[in-house]
CSV table of C-alpha atoms in Angstrom, one decimal:
chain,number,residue,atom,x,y,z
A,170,UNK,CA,-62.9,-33.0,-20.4
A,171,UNK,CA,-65.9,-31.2,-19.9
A,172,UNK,CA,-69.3,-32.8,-18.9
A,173,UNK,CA,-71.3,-32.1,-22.4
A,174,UNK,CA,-74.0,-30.2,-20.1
A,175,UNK,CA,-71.2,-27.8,-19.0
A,176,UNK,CA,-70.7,-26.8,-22.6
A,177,UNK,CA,-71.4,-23.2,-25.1
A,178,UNK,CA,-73.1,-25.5,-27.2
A,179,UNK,CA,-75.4,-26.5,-24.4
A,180,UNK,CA,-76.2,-23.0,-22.9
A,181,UNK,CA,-77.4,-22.3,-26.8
A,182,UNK,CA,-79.8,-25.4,-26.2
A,183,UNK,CA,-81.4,-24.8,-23.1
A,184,UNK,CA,-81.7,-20.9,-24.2
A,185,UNK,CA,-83.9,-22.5,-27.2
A,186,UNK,CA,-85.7,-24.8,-25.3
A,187,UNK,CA,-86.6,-21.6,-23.0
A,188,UNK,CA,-87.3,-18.5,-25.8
A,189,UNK,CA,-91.0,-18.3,-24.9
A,190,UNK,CA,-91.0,-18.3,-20.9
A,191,UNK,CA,-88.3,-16.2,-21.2
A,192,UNK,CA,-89.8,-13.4,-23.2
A,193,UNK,CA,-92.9,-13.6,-20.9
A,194,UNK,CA,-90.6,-13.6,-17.5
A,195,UNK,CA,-88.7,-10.3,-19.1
A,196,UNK,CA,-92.0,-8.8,-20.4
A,197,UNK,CA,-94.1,-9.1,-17.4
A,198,UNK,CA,-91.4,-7.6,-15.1
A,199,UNK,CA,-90.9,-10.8,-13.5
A,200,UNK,CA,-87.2,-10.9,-12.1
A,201,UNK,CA,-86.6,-8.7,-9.4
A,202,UNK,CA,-83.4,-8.0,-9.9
A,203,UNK,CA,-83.5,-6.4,-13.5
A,204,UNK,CA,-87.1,-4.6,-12.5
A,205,UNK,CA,-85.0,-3.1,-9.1
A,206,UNK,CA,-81.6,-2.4,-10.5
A,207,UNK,CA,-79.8,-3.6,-13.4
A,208,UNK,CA,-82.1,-2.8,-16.4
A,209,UNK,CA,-81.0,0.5,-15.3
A,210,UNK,CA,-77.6,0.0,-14.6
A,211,UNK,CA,-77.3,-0.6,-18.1
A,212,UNK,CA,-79.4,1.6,-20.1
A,213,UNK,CA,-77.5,4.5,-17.7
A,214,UNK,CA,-74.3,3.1,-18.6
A,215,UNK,CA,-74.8,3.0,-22.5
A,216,UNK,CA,-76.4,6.2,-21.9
A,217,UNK,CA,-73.5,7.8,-21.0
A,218,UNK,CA,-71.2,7.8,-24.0
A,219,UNK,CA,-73.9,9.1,-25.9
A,220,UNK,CA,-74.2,6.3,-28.6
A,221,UNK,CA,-75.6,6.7,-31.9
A,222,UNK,CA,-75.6,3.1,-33.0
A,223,UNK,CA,-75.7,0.2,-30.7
A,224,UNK,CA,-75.0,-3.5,-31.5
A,225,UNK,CA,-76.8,-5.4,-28.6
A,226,UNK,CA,-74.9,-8.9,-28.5
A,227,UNK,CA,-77.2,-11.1,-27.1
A,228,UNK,CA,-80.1,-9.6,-27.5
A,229,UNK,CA,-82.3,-11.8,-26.5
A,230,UNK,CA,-86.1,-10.5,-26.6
A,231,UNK,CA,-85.3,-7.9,-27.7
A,232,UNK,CA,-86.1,-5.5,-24.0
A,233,UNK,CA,-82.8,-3.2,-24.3
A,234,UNK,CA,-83.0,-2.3,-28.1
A,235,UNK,CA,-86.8,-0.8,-27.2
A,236,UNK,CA,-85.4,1.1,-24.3
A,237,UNK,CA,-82.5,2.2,-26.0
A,238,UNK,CA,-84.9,3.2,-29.0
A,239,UNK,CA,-87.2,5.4,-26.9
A,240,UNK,CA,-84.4,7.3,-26.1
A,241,UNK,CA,-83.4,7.7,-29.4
A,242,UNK,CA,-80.6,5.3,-29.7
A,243,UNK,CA,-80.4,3.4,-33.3
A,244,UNK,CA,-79.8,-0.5,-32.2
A,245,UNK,CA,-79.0,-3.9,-33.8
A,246,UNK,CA,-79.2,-7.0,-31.9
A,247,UNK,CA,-78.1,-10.1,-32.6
A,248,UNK,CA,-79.0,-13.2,-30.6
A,249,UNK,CA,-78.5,-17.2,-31.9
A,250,UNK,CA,-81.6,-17.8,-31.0
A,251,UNK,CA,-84.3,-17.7,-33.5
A,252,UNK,CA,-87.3,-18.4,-31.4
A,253,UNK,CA,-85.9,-14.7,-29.7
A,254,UNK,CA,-85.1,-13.0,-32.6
A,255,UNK,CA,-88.5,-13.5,-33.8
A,256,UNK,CA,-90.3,-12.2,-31.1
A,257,UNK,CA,-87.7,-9.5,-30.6
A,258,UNK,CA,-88.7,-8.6,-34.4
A,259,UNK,CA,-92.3,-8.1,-33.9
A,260,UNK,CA,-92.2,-6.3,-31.0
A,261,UNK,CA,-90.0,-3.9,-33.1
A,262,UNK,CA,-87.3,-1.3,-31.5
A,263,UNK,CA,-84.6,-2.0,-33.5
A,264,UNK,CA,-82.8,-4.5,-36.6
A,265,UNK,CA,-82.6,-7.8,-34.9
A,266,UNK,CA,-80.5,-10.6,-36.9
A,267,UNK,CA,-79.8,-14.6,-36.1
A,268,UNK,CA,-76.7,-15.0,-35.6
A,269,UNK,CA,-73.4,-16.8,-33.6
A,270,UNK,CA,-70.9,-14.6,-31.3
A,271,UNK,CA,-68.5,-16.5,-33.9
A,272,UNK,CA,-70.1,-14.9,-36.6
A,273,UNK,CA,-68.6,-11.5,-35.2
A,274,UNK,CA,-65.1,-12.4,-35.8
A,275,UNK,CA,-66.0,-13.3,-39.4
A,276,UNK,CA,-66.9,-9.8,-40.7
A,277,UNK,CA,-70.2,-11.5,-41.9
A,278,UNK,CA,-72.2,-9.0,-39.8
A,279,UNK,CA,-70.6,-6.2,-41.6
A,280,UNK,CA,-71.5,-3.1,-39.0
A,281,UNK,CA,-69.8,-0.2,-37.4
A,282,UNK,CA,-71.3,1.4,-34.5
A,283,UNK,CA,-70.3,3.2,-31.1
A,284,UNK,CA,-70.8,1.0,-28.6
A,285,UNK,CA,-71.2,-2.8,-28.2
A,286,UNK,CA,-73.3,-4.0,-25.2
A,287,UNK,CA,-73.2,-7.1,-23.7
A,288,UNK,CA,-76.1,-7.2,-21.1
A,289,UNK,CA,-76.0,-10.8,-19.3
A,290,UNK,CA,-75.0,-12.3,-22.0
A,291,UNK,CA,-71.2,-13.7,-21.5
A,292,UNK,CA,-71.9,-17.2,-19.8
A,293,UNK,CA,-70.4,-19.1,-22.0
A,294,UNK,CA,-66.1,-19.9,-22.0
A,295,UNK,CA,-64.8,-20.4,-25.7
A,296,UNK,CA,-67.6,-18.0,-27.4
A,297,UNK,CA,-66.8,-14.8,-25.0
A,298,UNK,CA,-63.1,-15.2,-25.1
A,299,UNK,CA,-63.6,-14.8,-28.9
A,300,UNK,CA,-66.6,-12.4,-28.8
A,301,UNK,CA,-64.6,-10.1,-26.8
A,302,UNK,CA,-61.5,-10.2,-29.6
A,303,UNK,CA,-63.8,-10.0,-32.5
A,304,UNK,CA,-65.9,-7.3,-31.6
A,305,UNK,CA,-63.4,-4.3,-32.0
A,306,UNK,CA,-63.7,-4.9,-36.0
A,307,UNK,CA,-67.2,-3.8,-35.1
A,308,UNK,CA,-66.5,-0.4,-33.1
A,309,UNK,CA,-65.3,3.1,-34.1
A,310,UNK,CA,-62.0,3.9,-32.8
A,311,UNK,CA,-62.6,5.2,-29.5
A,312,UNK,CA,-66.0,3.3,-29.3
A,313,UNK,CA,-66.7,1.4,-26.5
A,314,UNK,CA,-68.0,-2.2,-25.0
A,315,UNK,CA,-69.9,-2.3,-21.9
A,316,UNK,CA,-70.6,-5.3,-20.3
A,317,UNK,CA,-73.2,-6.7,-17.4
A,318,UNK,CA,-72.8,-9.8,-15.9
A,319,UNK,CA,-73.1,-11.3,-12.8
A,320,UNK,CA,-70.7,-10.0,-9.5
A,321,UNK,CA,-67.7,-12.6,-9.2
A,322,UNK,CA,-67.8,-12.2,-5.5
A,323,UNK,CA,-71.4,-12.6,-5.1
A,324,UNK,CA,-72.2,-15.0,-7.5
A,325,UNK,CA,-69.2,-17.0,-6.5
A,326,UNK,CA,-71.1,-18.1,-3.6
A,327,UNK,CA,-69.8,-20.7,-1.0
A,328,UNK,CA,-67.8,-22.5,-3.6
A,329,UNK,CA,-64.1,-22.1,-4.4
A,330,UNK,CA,-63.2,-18.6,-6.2
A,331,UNK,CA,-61.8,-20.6,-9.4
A,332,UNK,CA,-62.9,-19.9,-13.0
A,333,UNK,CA,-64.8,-23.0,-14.5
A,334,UNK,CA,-68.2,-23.9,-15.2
A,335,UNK,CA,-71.1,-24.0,-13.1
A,336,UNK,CA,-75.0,-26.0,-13.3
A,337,UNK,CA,-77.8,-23.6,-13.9
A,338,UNK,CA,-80.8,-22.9,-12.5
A,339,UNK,CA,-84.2,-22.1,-12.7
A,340,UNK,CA,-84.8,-21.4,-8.8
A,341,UNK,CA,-87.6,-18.7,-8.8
A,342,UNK,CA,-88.6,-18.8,-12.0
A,343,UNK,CA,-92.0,-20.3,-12.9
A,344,UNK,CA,-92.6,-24.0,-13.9
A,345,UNK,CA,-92.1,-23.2,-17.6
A,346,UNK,CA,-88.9,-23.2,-17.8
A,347,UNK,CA,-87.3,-26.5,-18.5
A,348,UNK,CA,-83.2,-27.1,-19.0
A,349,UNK,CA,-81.7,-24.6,-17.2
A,350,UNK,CA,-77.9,-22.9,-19.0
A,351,UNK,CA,-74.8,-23.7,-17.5
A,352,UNK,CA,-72.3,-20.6,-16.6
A,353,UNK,CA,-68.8,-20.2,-17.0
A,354,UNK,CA,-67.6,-18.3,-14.2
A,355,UNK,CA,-65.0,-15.9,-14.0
A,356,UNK,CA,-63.2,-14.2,-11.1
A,357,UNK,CA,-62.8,-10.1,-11.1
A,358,UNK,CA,-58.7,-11.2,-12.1
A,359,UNK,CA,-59.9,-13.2,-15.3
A,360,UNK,CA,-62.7,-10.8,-16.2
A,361,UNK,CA,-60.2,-7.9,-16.0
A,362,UNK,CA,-57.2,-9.7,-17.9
A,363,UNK,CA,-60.1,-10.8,-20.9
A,364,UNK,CA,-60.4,-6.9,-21.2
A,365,UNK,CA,-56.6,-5.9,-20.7
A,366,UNK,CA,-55.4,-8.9,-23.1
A,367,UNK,CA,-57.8,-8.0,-25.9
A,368,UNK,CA,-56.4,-4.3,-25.8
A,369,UNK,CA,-58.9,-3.0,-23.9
A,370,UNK,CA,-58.7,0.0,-21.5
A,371,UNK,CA,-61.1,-0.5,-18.7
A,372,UNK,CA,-62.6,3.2,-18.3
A,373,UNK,CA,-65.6,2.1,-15.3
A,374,UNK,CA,-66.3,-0.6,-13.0
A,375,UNK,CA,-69.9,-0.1,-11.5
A,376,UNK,CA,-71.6,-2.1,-8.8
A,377,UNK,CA,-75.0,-1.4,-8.9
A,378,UNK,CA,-76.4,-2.4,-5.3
A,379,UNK,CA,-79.1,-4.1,-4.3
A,380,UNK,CA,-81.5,-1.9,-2.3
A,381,UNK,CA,-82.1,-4.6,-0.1
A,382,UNK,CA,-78.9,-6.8,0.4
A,383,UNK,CA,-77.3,-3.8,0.3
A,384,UNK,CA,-74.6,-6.1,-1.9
A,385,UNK,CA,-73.6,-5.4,-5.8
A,386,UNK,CA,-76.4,-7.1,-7.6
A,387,UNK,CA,-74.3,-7.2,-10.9
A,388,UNK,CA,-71.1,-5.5,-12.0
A,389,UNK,CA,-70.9,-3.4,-15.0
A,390,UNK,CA,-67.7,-2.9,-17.2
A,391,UNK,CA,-67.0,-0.3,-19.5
A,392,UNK,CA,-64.0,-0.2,-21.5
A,393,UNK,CA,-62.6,1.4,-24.9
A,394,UNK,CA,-60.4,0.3,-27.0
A,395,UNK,CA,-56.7,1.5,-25.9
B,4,UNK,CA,-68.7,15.1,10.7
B,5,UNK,CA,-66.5,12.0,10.9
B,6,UNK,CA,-65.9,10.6,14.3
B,7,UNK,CA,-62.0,11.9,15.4
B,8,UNK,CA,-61.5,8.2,15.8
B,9,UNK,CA,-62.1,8.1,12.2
B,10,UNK,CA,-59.9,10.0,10.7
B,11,UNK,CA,-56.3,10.0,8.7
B,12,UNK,CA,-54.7,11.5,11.6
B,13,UNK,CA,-56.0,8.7,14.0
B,14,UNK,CA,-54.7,6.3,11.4
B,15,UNK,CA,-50.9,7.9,12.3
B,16,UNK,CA,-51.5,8.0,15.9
B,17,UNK,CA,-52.7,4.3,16.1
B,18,UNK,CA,-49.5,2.9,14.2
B,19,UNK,CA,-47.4,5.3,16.3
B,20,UNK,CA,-48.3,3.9,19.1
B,21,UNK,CA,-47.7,0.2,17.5
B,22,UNK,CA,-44.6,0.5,16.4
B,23,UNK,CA,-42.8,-1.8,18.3
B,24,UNK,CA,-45.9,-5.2,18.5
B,25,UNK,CA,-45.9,-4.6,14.8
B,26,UNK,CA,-42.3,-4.8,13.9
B,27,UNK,CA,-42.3,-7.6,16.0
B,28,UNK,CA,-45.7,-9.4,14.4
B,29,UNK,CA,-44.0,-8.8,10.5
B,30,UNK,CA,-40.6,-10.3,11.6
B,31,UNK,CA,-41.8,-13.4,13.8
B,32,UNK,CA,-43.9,-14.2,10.9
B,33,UNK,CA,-47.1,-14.3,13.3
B,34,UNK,CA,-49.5,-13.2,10.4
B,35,UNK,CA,-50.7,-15.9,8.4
B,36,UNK,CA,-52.6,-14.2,5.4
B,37,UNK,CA,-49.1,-12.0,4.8
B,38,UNK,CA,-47.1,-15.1,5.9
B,39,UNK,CA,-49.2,-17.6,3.2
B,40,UNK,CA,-50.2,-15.4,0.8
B,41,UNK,CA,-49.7,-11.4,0.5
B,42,UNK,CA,-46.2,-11.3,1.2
B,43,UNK,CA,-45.0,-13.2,-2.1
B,44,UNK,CA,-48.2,-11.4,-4.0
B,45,UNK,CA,-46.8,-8.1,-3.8
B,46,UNK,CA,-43.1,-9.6,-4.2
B,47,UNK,CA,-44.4,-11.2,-7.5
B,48,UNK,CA,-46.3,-8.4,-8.8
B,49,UNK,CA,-43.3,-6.1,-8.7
B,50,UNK,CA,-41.0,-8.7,-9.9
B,51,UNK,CA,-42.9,-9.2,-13.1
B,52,UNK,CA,-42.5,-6.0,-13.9
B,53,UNK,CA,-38.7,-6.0,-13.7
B,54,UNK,CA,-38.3,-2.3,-12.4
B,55,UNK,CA,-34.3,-1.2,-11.6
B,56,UNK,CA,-35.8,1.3,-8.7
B,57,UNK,CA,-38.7,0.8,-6.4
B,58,UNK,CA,-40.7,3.6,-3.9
B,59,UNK,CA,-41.9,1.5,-1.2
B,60,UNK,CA,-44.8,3.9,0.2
B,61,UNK,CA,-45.9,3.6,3.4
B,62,UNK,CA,-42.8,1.0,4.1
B,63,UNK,CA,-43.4,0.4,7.3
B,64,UNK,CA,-40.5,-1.8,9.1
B,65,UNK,CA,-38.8,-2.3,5.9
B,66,UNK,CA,-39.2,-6.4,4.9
B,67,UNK,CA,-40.4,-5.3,1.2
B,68,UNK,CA,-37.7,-3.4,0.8
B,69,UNK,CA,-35.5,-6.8,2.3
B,70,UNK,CA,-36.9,-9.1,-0.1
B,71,UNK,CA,-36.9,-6.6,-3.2
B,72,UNK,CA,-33.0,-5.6,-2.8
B,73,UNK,CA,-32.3,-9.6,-2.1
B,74,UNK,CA,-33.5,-9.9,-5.6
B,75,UNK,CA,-31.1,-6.9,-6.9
B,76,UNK,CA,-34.0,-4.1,-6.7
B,77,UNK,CA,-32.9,-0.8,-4.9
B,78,UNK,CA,-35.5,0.4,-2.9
B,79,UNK,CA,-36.5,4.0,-1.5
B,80,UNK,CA,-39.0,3.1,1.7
B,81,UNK,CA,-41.0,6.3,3.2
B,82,UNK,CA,-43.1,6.2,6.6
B,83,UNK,CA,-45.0,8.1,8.4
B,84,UNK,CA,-44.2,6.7,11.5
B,85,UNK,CA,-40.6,7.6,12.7
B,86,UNK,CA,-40.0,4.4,14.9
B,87,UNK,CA,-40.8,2.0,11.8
B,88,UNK,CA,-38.4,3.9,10.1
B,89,UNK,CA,-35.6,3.6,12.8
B,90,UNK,CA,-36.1,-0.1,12.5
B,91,UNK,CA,-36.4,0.3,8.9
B,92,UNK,CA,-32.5,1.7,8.6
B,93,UNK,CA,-31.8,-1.0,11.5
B,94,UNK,CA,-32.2,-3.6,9.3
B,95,UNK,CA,-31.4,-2.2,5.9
B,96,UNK,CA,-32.0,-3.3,2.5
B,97,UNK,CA,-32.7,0.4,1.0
B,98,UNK,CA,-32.8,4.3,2.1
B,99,UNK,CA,-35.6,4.9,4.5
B,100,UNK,CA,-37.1,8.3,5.2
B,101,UNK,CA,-39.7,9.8,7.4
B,102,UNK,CA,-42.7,11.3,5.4
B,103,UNK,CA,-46.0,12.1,5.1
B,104,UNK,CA,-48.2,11.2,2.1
B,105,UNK,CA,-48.7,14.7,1.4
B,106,UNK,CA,-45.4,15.2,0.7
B,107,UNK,CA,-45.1,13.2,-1.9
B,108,UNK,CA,-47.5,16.2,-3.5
B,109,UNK,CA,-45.2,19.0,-3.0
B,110,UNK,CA,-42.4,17.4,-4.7
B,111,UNK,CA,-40.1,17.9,-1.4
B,112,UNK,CA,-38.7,13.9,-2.0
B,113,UNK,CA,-36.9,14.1,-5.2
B,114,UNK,CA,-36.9,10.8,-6.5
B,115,UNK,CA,-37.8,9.4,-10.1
B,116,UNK,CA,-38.4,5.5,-9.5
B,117,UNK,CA,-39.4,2.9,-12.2
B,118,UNK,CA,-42.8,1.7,-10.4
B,119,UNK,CA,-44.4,2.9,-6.6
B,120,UNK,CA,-45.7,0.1,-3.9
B,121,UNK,CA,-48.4,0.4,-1.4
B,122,UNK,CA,-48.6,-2.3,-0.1
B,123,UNK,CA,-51.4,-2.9,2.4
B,124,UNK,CA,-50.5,0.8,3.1
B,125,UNK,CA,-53.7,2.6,1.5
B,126,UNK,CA,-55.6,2.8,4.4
B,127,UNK,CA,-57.4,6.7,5.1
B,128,UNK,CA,-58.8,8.5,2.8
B,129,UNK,CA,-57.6,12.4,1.7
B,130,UNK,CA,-54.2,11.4,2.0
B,131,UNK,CA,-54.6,8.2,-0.3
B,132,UNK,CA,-56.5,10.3,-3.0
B,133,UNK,CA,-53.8,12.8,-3.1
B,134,UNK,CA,-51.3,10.1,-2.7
B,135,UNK,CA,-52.6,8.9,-6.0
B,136,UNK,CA,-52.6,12.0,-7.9
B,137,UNK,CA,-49.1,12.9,-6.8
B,138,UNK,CA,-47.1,9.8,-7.1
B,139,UNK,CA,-47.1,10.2,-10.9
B,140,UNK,CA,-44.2,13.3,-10.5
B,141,UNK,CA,-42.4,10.7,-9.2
B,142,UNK,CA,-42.5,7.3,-12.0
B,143,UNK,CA,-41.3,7.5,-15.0
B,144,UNK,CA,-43.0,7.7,-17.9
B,145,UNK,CA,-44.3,4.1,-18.6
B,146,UNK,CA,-43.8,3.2,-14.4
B,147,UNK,CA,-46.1,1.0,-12.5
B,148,UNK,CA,-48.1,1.5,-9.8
B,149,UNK,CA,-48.8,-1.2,-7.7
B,150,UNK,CA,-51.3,-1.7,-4.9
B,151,UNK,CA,-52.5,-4.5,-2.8
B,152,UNK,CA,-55.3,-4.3,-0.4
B,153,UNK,CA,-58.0,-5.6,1.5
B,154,UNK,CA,-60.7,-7.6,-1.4
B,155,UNK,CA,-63.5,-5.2,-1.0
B,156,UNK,CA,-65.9,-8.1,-1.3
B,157,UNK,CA,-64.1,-10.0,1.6
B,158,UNK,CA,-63.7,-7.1,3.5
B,159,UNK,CA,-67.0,-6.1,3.4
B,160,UNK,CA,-68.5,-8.2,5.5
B,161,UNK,CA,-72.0,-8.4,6.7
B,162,UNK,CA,-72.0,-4.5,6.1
B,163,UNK,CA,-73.5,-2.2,3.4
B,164,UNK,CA,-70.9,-2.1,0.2
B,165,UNK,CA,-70.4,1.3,0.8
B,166,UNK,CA,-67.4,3.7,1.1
B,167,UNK,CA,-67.1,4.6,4.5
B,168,UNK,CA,-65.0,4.8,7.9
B,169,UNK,CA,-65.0,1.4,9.7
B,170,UNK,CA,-63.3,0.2,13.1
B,171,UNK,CA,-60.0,-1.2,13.0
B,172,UNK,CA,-59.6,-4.3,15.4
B,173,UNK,CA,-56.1,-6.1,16.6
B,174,UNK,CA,-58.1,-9.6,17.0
B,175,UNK,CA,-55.8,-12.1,16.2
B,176,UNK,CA,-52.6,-9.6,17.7
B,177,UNK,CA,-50.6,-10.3,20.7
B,178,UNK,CA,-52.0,-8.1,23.6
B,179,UNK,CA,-48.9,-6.1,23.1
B,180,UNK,CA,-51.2,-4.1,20.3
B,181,UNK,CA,-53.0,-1.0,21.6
B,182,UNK,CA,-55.7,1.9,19.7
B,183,UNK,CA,-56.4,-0.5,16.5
B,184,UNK,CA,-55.9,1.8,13.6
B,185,UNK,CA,-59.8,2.9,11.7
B,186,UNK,CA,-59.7,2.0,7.9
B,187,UNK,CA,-61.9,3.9,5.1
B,188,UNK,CA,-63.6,1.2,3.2
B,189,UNK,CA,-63.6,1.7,-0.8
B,190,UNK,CA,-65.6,-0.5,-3.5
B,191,UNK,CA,-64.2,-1.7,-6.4
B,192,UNK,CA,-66.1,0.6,-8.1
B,193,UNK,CA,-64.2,3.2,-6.7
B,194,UNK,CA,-60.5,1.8,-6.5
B,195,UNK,CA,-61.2,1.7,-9.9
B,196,UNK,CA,-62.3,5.2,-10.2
B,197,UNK,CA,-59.5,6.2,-7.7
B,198,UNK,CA,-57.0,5.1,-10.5
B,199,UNK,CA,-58.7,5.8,-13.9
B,200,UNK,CA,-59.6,9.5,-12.7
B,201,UNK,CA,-55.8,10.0,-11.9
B,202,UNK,CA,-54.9,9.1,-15.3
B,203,UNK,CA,-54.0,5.5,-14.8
B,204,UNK,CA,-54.3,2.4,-16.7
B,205,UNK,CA,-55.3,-0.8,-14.9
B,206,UNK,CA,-53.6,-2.9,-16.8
B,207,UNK,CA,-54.1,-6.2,-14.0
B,208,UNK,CA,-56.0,-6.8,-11.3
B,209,UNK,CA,-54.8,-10.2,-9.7
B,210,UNK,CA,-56.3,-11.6,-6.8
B,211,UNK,CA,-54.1,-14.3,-4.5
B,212,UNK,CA,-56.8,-17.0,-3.5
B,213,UNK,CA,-56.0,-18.1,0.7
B,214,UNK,CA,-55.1,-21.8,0.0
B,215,UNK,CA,-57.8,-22.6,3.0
B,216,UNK,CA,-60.7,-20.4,2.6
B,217,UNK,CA,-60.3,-20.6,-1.6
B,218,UNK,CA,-61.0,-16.6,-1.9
B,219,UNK,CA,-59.5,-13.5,-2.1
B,220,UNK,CA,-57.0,-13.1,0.3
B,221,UNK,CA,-56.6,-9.6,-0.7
B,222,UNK,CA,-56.5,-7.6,-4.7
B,223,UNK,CA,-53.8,-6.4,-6.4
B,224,UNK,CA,-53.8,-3.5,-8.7
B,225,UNK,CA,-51.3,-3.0,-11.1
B,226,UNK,CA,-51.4,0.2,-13.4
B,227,UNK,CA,-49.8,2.1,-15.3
B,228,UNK,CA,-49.7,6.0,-16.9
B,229,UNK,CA,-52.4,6.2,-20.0
């Protein structure tokens, strides 16, 4: 059995408990990593299939759909947090909605668009495996689903390269932020078969790299539906 | 320029000059990661796709093609190398012939096989990225191709994740090995490019985990026509 910190249910917890540091941390430019490289590894990504419509899972504050907007990209985001939906709402940019990654395979979000975008927000196990099946109800045929998350190899660190849950962290972050999300890691093999099982045809693997480690700082997948 | 030493041509001339320490090192058994690991990787990851006729490129002293017509596979091995395949037909287990990569491009080989190894064999660069591009001719329609390699992330090392030349080394080799062959490093990023560019569809990626480190002991690409 799982611990009942190492849980979906408890990554949605600690993400409430943290909406308001959070939105100040992505607002102020505060994480290196996303300032240096992977806020624009995956606006250029999304960017390059020329998108009309956008559905941000995971929206979170709300950062992408304003980016996305400026370049005059239409966007919906959904997040499960309403402390992030809010403030994603008043800072405008797109049509932001409350809602579950298990509400996507219900049809209750009743949208089409071009591509789906994922943007560090598969950490979970049981709600991504699902996510990533649903949301082809959601896409044109031939639309596509691109998806940031952390590097397997990097992120995998000195511990064994196994899927399974990991403890969170706050490490660099400032003293707001309480309750830190587990992860559910996944090696490049697992990552790969979630796409190819799901009937997905994995078009780009990107590895953005880290000026200074000179490492991948995140990997990006795009895929389209085969 | 590239260094001589780094080259496709140096890659020949090193495993020329190796023929015999090598054939020797793959028999004996004397290297653990193929011994532990590899060897039953690639075995497995052709088995599973239940192919009638194999093309074994860059075959080497033949042991693939041993254990793949021990399990009722007929297998077509090609070398480069003349003395690996003299040993090759020494020991049997499937037609071996002499040729370059870049024949495989001018259609001189004649053969129409149900999926095409490299194992461990993708090594240079122009002659893989043709290899890749040609090998198609010769599956049939729906064949596999199946490639295992160094991980790129383990491989890497302490350098820059960067496509590139790098050193070869014999450390770990009897002293009977002389001129360690140069390899041309690739990132996932572009493996994966290599293949979807050609027309391919990844269709798994499996890494076999070393039982004592607990990471990649190498990647295995399976994929197939689009």
């Amino acid at each position: 059995m799982n611990h009942p910190l190492l849980s979906d249910a408890e990554i949605i917890a600690a993400w409430q408990a943290n909406a308001a540091p959070w939105t100040k941390a992505v607002r102020n430019g505060d994480i290196e990593s996303r300032r240096l490289i992977t806020d624009r590894a995956v606006v250029d990504a999304i960017v390059s299939r020329m998108p009309n419509l956008v559905l941000d899972v995971g929206c979170g504050e709300g950062w992408l759909a304003r980016a996305l907007s400026s370049r005059g990209i239409s966007v919906i985001g959904i997040d499960v947090v309403p402390g992030l939906i809010e403030r994603a709402q008043q800072a405008g940019g797109g049509e932001f909605r409350v809602a579950a990654y298990e509400e996507l395979a219900t049809g209750t979000l009743d949208v089409l668009v071009d591509l789906v975008v994922c943007n560090f927000s598969l950490i979970g196990k049981e709600s991504v495996d699902g996510m990533i099946a649903a949301v082809k109800s959601m896409l044109h045929p031939r639309g596509t689903l691109v998806v940031q998350t952390l590097h397997p190899l990097i992120a995998c660190g000195d511990q064994p390269y196994v899927d399974g849950w990991r403890a969170g962290s706050w490490a660099g972050f400032s003293k707001d932020f309480v309750r830190p999300a587990p992860w559910y890691f996944r090696t490049m093999e697992n990552w790969t078969r979630l796409f190819t099982a799901n009937g997905w045809h994995l078009e780009e693997l990107r590895e953005p790299i880290h000026p200074r480690t000179r490492k991948p700082a995140s990997i990006v997948f795009i895929a389209r539906m085969l």
